[in-house]
Coordinates of C-alpha atoms in Angstrom, one line a residue:
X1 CA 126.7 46.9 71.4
X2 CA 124.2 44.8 72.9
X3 CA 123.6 47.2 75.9
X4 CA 123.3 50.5 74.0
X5 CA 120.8 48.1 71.7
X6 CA 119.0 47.5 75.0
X7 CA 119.0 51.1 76.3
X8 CA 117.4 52.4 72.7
X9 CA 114.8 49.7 73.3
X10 CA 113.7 50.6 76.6
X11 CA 113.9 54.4 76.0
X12 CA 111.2 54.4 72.7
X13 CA 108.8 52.8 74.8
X14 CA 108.8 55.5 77.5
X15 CA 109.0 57.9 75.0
X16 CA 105.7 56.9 73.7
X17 CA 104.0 56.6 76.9
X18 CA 105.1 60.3 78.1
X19 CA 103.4 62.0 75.4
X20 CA 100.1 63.8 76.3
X21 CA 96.5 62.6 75.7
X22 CA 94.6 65.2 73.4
X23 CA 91.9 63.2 72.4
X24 CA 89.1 65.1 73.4
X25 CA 90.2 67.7 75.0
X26 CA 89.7 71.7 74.0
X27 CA 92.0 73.5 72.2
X28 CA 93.5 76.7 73.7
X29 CA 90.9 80.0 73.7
X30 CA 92.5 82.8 70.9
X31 CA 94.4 85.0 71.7
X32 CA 93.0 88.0 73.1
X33 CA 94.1 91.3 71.5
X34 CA 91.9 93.6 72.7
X35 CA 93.8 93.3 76.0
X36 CA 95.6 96.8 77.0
X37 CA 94.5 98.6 74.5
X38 CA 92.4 101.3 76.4
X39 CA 93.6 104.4 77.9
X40 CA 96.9 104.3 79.2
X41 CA 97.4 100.3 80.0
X42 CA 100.0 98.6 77.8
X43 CA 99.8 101.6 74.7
X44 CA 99.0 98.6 72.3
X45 CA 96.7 97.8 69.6
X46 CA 95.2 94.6 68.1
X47 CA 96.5 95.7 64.3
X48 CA 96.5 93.4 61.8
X49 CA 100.3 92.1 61.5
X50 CA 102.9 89.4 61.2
X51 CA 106.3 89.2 64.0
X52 CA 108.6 91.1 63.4
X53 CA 106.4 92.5 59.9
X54 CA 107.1 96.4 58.8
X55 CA 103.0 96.6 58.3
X56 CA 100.6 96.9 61.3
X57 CA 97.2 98.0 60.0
X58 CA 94.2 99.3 62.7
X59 CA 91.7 102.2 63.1
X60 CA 93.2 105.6 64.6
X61 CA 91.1 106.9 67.2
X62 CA 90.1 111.1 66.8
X63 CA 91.6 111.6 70.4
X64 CA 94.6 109.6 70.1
X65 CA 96.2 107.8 72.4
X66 CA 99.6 106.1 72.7
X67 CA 99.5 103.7 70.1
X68 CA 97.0 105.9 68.1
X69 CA 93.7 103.3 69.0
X70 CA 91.6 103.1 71.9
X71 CA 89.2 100.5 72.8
X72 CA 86.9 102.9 74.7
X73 CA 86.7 105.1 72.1
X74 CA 85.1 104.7 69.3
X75 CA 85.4 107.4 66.5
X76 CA 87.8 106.6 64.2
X77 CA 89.4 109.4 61.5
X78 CA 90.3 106.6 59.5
X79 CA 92.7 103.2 58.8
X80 CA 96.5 103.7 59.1
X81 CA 99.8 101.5 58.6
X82 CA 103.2 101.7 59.9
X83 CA 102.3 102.2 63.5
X84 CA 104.6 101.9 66.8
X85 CA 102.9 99.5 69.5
X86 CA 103.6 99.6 73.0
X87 CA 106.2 102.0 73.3
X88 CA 105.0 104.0 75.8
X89 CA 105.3 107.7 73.9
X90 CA 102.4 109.8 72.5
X91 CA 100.9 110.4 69.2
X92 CA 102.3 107.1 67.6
X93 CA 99.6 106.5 65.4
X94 CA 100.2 105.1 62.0
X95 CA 100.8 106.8 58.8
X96 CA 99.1 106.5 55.2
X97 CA 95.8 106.9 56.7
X98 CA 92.7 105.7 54.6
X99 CA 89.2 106.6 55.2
X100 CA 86.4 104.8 53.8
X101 CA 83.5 108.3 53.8
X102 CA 84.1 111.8 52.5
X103 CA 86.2 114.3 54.7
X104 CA 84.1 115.6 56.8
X105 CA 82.4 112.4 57.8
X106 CA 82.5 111.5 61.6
X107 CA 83.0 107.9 61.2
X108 CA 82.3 105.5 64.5
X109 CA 83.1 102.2 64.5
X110 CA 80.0 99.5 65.9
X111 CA 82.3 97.6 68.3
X112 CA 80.0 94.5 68.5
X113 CA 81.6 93.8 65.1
X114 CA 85.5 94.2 66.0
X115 CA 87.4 91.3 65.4
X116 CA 91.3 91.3 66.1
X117 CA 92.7 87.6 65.5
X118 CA 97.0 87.4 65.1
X119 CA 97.3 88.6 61.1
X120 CA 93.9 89.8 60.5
X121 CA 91.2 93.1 62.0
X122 CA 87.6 93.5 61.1
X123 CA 85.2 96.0 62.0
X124 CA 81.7 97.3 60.9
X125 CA 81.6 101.2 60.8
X126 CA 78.6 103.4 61.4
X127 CA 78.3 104.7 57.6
X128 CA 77.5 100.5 56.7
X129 CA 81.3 100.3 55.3
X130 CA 82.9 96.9 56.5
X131 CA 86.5 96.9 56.7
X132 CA 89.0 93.5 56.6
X133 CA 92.1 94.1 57.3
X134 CA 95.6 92.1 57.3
X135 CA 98.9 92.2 56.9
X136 CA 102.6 90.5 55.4
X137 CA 105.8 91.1 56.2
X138 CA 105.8 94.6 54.4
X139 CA 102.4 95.0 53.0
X140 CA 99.0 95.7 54.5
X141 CA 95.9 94.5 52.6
X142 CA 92.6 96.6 53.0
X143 CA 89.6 95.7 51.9
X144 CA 86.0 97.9 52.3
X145 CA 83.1 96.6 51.6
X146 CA 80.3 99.2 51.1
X147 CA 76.1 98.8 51.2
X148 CA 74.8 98.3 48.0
X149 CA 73.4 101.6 46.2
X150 CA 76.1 103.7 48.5
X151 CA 78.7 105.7 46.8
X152 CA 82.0 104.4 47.5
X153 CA 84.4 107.6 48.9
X154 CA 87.8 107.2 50.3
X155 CA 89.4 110.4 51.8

């Protein structure tokens, strides 16, 4: 009794000595989800989404590529969900596409303004329309924000 007393004695105090120092230093960078999402390295995209969630939500690129976005391109025909990332077969784009202009419009995204963060994509377009996107389990959430004085079309 004693003994195992002794061994539970001497084993907190390691314990407590083993754990890392964090004051002051950084946390880790984000992570990066722009990474492989050009051409035809990786076939991902940096949708908005949750593991293992039925809803991914990103632009889809007029000259699609695997995953349906391309982070050289930069015309978009509009904001889809339910995509397929990095599976390595064409035209995998998403479905229930939404477009923040009239039909005709050529809409470009201004890529100084993409944000991709785990859960959550953000991009200014060319027309002045700002869309947030993010994503559950098994809903997406879009929101556009237009210019004041604009009319506010969806296609």
């Amino acid at each position: 009794m004693i003994k195992s007393l002794y061994s539970i004695l001497l084993i907190i105090p390691v314990c407590l000595t083993l754990q890392p120092d964090t004051s002051g230093q950084q946390k880790m960078p984000p992570v990066i989800l722009f990474i492989d999402t050009s051409g035809d390295n990786g076939q991902v995209d940096p949708a908005a989404c949750v593991p293992y969630g039925m809803a991914r939500v990103c632009p889809d690129m007029v000259h699609r590529s695997h995953s349906g976005y391309d982070f050289a391109k930069k015309t978009i025909s509009g904001f889809s969900v339910n995509r397929l990332s990095g599976i390595g077969c064409g035209g995998n784009e998403g479905n229930l596409s939404i477009k923040p202009a009239n039909k005709n419009a050529l809409l470009s995204l201004v890529k100084s303004t993409e944000i991709a963060e785990p859960g959550y994509y953000s991009v200014k377009l060319d027309n002045g329309v700002t869309a947030a996107l993010t994503a559950t389990t098994n809903v997406a959430v879009e929101q556009y924000l237009y210019p004041l004085g604009t009319e506010q079309l969806f296609y």
